[in-house]
Coordinates of N, CA and C in Angstrom, one line a residue:
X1 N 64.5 191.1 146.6 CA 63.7 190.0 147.2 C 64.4 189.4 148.4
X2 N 63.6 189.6 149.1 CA 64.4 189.1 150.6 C 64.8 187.3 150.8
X3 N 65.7 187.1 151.2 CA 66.3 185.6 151.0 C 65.2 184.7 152.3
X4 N 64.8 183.7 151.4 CA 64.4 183.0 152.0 C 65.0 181.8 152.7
X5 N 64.6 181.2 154.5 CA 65.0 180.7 155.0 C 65.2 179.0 154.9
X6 N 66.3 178.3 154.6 CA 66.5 177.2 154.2 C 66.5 176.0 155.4
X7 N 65.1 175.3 155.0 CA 64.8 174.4 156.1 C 65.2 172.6 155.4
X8 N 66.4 172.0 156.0 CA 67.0 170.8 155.5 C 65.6 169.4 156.5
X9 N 65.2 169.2 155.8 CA 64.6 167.9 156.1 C 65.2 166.3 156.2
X10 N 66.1 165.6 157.2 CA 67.0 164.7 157.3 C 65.9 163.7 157.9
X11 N 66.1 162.5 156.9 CA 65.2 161.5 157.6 C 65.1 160.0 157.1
X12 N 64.2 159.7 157.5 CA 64.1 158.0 157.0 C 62.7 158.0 155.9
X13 N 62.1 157.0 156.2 CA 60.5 156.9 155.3 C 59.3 157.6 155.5
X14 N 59.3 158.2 156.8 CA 59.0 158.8 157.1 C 58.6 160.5 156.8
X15 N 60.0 160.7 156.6 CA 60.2 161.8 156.2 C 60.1 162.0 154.7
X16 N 60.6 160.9 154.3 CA 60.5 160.9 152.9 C 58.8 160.8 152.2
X17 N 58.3 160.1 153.1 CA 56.4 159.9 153.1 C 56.3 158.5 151.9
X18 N 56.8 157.6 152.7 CA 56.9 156.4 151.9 C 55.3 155.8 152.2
X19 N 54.5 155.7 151.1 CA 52.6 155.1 151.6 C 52.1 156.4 151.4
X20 N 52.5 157.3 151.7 CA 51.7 158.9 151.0 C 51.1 158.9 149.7
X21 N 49.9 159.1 149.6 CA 49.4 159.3 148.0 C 49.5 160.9 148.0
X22 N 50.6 161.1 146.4 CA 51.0 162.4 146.3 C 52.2 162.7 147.4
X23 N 53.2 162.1 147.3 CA 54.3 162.4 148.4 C 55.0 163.5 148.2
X24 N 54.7 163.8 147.3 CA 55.5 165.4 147.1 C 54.7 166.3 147.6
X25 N 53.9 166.5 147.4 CA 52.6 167.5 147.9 C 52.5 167.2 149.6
X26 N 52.3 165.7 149.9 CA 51.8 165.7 151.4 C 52.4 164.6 152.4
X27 N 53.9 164.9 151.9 CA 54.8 164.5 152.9 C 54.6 165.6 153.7
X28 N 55.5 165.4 155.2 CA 55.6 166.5 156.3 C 56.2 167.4 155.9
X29 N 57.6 167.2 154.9 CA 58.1 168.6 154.4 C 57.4 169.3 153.9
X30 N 57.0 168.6 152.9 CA 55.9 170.1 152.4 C 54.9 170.4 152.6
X31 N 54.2 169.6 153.9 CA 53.6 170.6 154.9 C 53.9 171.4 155.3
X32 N 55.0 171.1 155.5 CA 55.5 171.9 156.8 C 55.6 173.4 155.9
X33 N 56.1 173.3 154.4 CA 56.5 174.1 153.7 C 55.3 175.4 153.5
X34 N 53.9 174.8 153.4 CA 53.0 175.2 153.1 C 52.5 176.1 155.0
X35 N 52.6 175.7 156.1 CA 52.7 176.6 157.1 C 53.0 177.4 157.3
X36 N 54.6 177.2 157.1 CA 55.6 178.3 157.1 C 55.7 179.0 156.4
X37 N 55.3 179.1 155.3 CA 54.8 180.0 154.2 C 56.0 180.6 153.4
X38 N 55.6 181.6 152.5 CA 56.5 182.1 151.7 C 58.0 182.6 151.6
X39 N 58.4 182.6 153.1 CA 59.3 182.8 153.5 C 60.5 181.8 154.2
X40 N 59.8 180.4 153.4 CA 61.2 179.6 154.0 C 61.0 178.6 152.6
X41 N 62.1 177.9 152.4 CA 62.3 176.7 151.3 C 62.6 175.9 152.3
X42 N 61.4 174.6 151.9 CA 61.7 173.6 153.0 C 62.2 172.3 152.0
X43 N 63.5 171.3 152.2 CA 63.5 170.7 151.2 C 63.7 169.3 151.9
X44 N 62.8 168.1 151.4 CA 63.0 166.6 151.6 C 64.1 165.5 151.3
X45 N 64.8 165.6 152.7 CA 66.3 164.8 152.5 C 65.9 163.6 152.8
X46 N 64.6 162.6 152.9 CA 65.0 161.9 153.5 C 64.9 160.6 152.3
X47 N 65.5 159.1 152.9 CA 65.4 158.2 152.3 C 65.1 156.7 153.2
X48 N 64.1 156.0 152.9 CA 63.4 154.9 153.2 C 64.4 154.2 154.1
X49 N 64.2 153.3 155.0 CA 64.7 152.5 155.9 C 66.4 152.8 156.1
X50 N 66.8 154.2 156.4 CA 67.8 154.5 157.3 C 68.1 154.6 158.1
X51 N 69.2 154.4 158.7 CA 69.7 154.5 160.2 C 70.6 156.0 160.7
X52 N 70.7 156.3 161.9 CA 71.5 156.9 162.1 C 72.6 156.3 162.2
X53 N 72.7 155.1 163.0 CA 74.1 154.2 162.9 C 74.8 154.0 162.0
X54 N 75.9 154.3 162.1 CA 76.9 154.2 160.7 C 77.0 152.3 160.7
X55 N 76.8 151.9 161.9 CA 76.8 150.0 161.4 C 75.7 149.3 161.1
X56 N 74.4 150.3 161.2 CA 73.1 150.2 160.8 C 73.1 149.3 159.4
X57 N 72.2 148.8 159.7 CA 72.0 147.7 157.8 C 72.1 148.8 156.8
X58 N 71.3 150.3 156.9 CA 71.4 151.1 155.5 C 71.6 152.4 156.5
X59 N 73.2 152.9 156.8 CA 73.3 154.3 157.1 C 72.6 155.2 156.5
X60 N 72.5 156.5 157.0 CA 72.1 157.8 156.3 C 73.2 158.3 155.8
X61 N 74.6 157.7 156.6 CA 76.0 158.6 155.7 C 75.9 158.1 154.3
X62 N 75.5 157.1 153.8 CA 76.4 156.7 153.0 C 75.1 156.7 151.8
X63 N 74.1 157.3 152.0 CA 73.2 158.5 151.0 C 73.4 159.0 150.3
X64 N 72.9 159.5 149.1 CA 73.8 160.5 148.7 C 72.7 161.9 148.8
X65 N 72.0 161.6 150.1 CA 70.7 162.5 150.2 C 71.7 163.1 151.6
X66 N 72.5 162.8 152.1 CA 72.8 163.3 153.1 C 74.4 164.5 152.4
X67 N 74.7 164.0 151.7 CA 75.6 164.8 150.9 C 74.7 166.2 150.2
X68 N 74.2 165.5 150.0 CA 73.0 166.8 149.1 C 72.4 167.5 150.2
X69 N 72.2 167.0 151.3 CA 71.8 168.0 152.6 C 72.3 168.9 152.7
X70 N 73.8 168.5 153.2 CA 75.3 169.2 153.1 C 75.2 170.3 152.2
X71 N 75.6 169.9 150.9 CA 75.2 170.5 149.8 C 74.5 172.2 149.9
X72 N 73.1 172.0 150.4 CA 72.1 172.6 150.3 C 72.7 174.0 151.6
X73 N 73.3 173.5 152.3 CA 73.8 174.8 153.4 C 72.5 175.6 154.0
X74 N 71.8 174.9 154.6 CA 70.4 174.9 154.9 C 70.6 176.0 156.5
X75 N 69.7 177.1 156.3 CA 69.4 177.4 158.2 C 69.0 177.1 159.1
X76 N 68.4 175.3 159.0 CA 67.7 175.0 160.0 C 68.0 173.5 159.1
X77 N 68.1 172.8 159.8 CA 67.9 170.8 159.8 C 67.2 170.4 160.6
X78 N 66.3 169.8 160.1 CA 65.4 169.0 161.3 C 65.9 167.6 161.0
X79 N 66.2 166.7 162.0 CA 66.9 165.2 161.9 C 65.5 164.3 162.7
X80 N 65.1 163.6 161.7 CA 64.2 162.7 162.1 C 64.5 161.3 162.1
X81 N 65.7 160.9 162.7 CA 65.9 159.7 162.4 C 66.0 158.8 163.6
X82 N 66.2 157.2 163.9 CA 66.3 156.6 165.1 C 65.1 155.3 164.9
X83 N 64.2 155.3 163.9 CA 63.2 154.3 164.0 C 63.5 153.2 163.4
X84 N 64.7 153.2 162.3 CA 64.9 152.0 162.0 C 66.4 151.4 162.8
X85 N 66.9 151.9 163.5 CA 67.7 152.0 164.2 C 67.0 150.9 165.1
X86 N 66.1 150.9 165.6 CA 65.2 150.3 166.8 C 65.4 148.8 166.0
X87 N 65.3 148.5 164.6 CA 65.2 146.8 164.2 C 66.2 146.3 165.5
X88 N 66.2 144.9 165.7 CA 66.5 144.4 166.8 C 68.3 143.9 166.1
X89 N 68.4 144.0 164.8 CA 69.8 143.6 164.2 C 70.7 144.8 164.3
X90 N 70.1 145.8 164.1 CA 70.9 147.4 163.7 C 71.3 147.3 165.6
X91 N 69.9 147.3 166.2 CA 70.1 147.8 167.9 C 71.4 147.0 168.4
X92 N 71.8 146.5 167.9 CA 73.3 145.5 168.7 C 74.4 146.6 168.7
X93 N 74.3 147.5 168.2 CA 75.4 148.4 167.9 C 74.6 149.8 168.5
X94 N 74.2 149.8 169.5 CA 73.6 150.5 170.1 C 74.6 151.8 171.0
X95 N 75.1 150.5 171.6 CA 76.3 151.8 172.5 C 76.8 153.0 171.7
X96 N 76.6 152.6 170.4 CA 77.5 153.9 169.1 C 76.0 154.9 168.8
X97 N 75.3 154.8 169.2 CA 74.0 155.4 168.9 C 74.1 156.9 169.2
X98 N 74.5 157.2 170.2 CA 74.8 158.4 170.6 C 75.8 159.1 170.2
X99 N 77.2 158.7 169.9 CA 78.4 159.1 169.3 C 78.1 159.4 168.0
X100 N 77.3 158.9 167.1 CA 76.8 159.0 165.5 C 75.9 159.6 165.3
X101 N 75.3 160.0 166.5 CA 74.0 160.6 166.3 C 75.1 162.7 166.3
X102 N 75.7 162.3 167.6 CA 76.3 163.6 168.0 C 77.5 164.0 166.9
X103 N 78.1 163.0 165.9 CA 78.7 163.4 165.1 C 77.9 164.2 163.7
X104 N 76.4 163.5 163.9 CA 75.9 164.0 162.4 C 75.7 165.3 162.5
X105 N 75.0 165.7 164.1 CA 74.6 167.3 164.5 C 76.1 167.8 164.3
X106 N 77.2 167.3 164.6 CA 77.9 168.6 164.8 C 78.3 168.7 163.1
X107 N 78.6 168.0 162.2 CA 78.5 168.0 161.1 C 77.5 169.3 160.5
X108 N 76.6 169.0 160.4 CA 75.4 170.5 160.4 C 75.4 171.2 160.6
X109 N 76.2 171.4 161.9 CA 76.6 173.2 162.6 C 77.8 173.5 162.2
X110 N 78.6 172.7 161.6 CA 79.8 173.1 161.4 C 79.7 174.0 159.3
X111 N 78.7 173.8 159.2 CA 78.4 174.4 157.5 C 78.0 175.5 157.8
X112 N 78.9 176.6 156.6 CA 78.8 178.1 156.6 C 77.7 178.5 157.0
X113 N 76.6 177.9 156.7 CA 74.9 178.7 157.1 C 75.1 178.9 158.7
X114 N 76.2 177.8 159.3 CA 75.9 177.7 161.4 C 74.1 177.6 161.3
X115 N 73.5 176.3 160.7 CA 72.4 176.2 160.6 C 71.6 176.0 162.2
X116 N 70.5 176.3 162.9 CA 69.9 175.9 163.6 C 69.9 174.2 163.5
X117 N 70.3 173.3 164.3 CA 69.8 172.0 163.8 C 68.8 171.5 165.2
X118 N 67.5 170.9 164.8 CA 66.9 170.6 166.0 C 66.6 168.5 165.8
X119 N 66.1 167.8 166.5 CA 66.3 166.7 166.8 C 65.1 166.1 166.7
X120 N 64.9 164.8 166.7 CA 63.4 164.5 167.0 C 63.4 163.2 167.2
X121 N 62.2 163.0 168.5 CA 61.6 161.7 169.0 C 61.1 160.7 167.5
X122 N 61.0 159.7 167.7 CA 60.8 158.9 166.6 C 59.2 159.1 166.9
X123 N 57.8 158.6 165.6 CA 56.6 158.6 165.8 C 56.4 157.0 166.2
X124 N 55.1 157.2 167.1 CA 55.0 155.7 167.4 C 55.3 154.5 166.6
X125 N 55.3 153.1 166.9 CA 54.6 152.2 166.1 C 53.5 151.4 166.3
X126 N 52.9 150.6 165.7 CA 51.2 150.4 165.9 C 51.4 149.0 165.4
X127 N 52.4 148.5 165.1 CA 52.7 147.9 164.0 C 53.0 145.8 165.0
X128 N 53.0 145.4 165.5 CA 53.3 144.7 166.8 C 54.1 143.4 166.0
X129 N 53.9 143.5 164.9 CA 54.7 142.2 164.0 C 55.7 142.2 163.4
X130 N 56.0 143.6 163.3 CA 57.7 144.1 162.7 C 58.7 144.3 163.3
X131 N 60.0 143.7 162.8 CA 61.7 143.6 163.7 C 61.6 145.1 164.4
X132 N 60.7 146.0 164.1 CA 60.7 147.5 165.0 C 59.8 147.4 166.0
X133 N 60.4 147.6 167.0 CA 59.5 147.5 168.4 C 59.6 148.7 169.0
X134 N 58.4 149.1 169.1 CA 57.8 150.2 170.0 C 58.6 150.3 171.6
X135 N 58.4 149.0 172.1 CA 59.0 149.2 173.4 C 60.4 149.6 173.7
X136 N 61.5 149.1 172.4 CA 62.7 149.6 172.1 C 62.8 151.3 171.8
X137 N 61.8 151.8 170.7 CA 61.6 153.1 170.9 C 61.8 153.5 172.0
X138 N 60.4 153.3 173.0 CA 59.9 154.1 174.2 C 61.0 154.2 175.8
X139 N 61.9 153.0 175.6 CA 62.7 152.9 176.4 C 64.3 152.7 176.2
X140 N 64.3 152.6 174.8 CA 66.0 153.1 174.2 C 66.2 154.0 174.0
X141 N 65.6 154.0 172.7 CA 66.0 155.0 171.7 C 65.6 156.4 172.0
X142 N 64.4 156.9 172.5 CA 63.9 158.0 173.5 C 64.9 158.6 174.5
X143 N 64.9 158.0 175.0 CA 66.1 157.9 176.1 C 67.5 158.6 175.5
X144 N 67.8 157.9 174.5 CA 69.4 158.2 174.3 C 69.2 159.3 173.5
X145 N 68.3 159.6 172.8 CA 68.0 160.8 172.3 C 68.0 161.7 173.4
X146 N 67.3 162.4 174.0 CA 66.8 162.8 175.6 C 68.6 163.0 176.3
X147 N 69.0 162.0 176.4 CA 70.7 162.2 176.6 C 71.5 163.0 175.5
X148 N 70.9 163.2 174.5 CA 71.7 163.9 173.6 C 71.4 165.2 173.7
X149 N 70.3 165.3 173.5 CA 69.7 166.7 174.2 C 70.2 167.7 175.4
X150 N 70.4 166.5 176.3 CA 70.9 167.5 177.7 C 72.5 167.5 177.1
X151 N 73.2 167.0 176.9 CA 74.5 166.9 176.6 C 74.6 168.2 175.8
X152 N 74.2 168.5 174.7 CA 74.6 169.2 173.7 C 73.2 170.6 173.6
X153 N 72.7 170.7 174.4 CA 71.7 171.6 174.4 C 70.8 172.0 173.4
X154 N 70.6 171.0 173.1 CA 70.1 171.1 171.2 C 68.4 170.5 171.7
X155 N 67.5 171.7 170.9 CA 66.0 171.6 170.9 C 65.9 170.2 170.2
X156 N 64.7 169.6 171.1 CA 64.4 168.1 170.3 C 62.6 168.2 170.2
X157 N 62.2 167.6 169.4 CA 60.9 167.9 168.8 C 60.3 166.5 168.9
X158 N 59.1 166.8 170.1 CA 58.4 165.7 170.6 C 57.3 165.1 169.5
X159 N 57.8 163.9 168.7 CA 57.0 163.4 167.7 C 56.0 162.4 168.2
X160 N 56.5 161.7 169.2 CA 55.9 160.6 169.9 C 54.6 160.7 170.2
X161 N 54.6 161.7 171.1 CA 53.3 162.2 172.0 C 52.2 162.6 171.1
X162 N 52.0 163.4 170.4 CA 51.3 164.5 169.9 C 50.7 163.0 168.5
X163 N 51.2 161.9 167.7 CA 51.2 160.7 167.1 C 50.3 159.6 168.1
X164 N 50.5 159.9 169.0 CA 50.4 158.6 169.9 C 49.2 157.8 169.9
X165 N 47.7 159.2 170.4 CA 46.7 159.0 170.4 C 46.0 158.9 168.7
X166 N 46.6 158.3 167.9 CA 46.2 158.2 166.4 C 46.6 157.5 165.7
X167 N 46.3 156.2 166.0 CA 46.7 155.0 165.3 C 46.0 154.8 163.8
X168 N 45.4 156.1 163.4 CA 43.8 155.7 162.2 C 45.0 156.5 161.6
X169 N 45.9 156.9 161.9 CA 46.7 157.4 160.6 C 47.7 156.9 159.9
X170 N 48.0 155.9 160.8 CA 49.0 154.6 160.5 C 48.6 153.5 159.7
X171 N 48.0 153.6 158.8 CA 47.5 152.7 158.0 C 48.6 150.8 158.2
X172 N 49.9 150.9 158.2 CA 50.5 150.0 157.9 C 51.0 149.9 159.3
X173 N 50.7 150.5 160.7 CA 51.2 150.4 162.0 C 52.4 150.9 161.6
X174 N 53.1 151.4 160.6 CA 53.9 152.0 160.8 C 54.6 153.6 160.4
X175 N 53.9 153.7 159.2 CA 54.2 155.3 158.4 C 52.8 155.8 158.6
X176 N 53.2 156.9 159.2 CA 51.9 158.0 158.9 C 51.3 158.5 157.8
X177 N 50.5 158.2 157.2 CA 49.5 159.1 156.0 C 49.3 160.3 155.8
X178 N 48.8 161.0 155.1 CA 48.9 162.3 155.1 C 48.3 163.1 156.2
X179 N 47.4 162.6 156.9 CA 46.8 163.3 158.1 C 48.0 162.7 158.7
X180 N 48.5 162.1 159.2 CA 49.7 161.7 160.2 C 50.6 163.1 160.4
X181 N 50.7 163.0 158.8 CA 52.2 163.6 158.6 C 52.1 165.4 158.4
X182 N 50.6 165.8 158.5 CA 49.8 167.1 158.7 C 50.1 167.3 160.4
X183 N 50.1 166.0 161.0 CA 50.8 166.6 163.0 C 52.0 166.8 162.4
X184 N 52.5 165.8 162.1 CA 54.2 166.2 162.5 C 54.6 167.6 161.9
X185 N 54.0 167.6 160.3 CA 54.6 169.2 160.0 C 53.7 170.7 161.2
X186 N 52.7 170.1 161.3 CA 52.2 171.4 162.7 C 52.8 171.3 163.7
X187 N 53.4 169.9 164.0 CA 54.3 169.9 165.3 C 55.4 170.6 165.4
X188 N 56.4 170.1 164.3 CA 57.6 170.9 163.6 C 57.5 172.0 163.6
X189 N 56.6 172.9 163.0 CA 56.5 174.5 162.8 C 56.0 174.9 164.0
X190 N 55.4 174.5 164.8 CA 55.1 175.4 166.2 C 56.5 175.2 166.3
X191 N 57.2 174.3 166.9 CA 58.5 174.1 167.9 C 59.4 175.0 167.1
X192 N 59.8 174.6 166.0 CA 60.7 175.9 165.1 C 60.5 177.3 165.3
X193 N 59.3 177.8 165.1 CA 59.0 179.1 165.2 C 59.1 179.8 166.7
X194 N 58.8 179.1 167.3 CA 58.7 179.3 168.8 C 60.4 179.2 169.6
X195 N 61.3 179.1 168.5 CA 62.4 179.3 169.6 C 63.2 180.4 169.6

């Protein structure tokens, strides 16, 4: 039986498909799972209102979903993280955004698999009443990602764009629904496959 490809899913609520009816079934991972087909194990690391910032109100280090990531010695990590990062209390600690961000990828390449790890834009927000502001996305957090990218040559997976025009999936202006999260896993698996 030929070994199947181990795809690590690192993320916040999003990822995890927090407001999904049936989140196991129709989160983005296991869309994504159902694309990619029989030939990859795709598995859902993520947990609700994380940060990449290690001074963030709830790190992703300190998870035990990120140890279990580890754990899993995955061929591929997809890192979806940066949106709760954007609350206006976490953002003060901003300058470290980049350094935490670049320590988690090299962390992932450094596990026996030497996994593929790829990156990703945050999805919009819709949401105009929450400590998360879109404009902080579109002109921080974007940005310093985009700097990470060129710095370390690492594929980053445009979630923003492809989200943008589809606010009817956002039920709560902020997590995508299962049609939401049906782009992001078609987004994901084109960009994956395609490199």
């Amino acid at each position: 039986m030929e070994k199947k490809i181990k795809v690590a899913c690192v993320g916040n609520s999003i990822t995890y498909g927090l407001g999904i009816k049936n989140r196991e079934k129709n989160a983005y991972p296991s869309q994504l799972n159902k694309i990619l087909g029989t030939g990859y194990e795709v598995k859902n690391f993520g947990v609700s209102g994380c940060t990449i910032l290690k001074r963030g109100d709830m790190p992703y280090w300190n998870e035990s979903s990120y140890q279990e990531a580890i754990d899993y010695n995955p061929d591929i990590v997809i890192i979806k993280l940066g949106t709760n990062d954007a609350k206006f209390h976490n953002w003060a600690y901003s300058r470290e955004f980049i350094a935490d961000y670049e320590e988690m990828i090299a962390v992932f390449k450094k596990l026996p698999a030497q996994p593929k790890v790829y990156i990703c834009f945050p999805v919009p927000l819709f949401f105009a009443g929450s400590d998360i502001n879109d404009t902080v996305i579109t002109r921080q957090v974007i940005p310093k990602i985009d700097s990470i990218k060129n710095h370390l040559s690492i594929p980053v997976i445009d979630l923003y764009k492809p989200l943008s025009p589809h606010p009817e999936h956002f039920p709560d202006g902020i997590h995508p629904n299962a049609d939401g999260a049906k782009i992001i896993a078609k987004t994901v698996a084109e960009f994956i496959t395609d490199q």
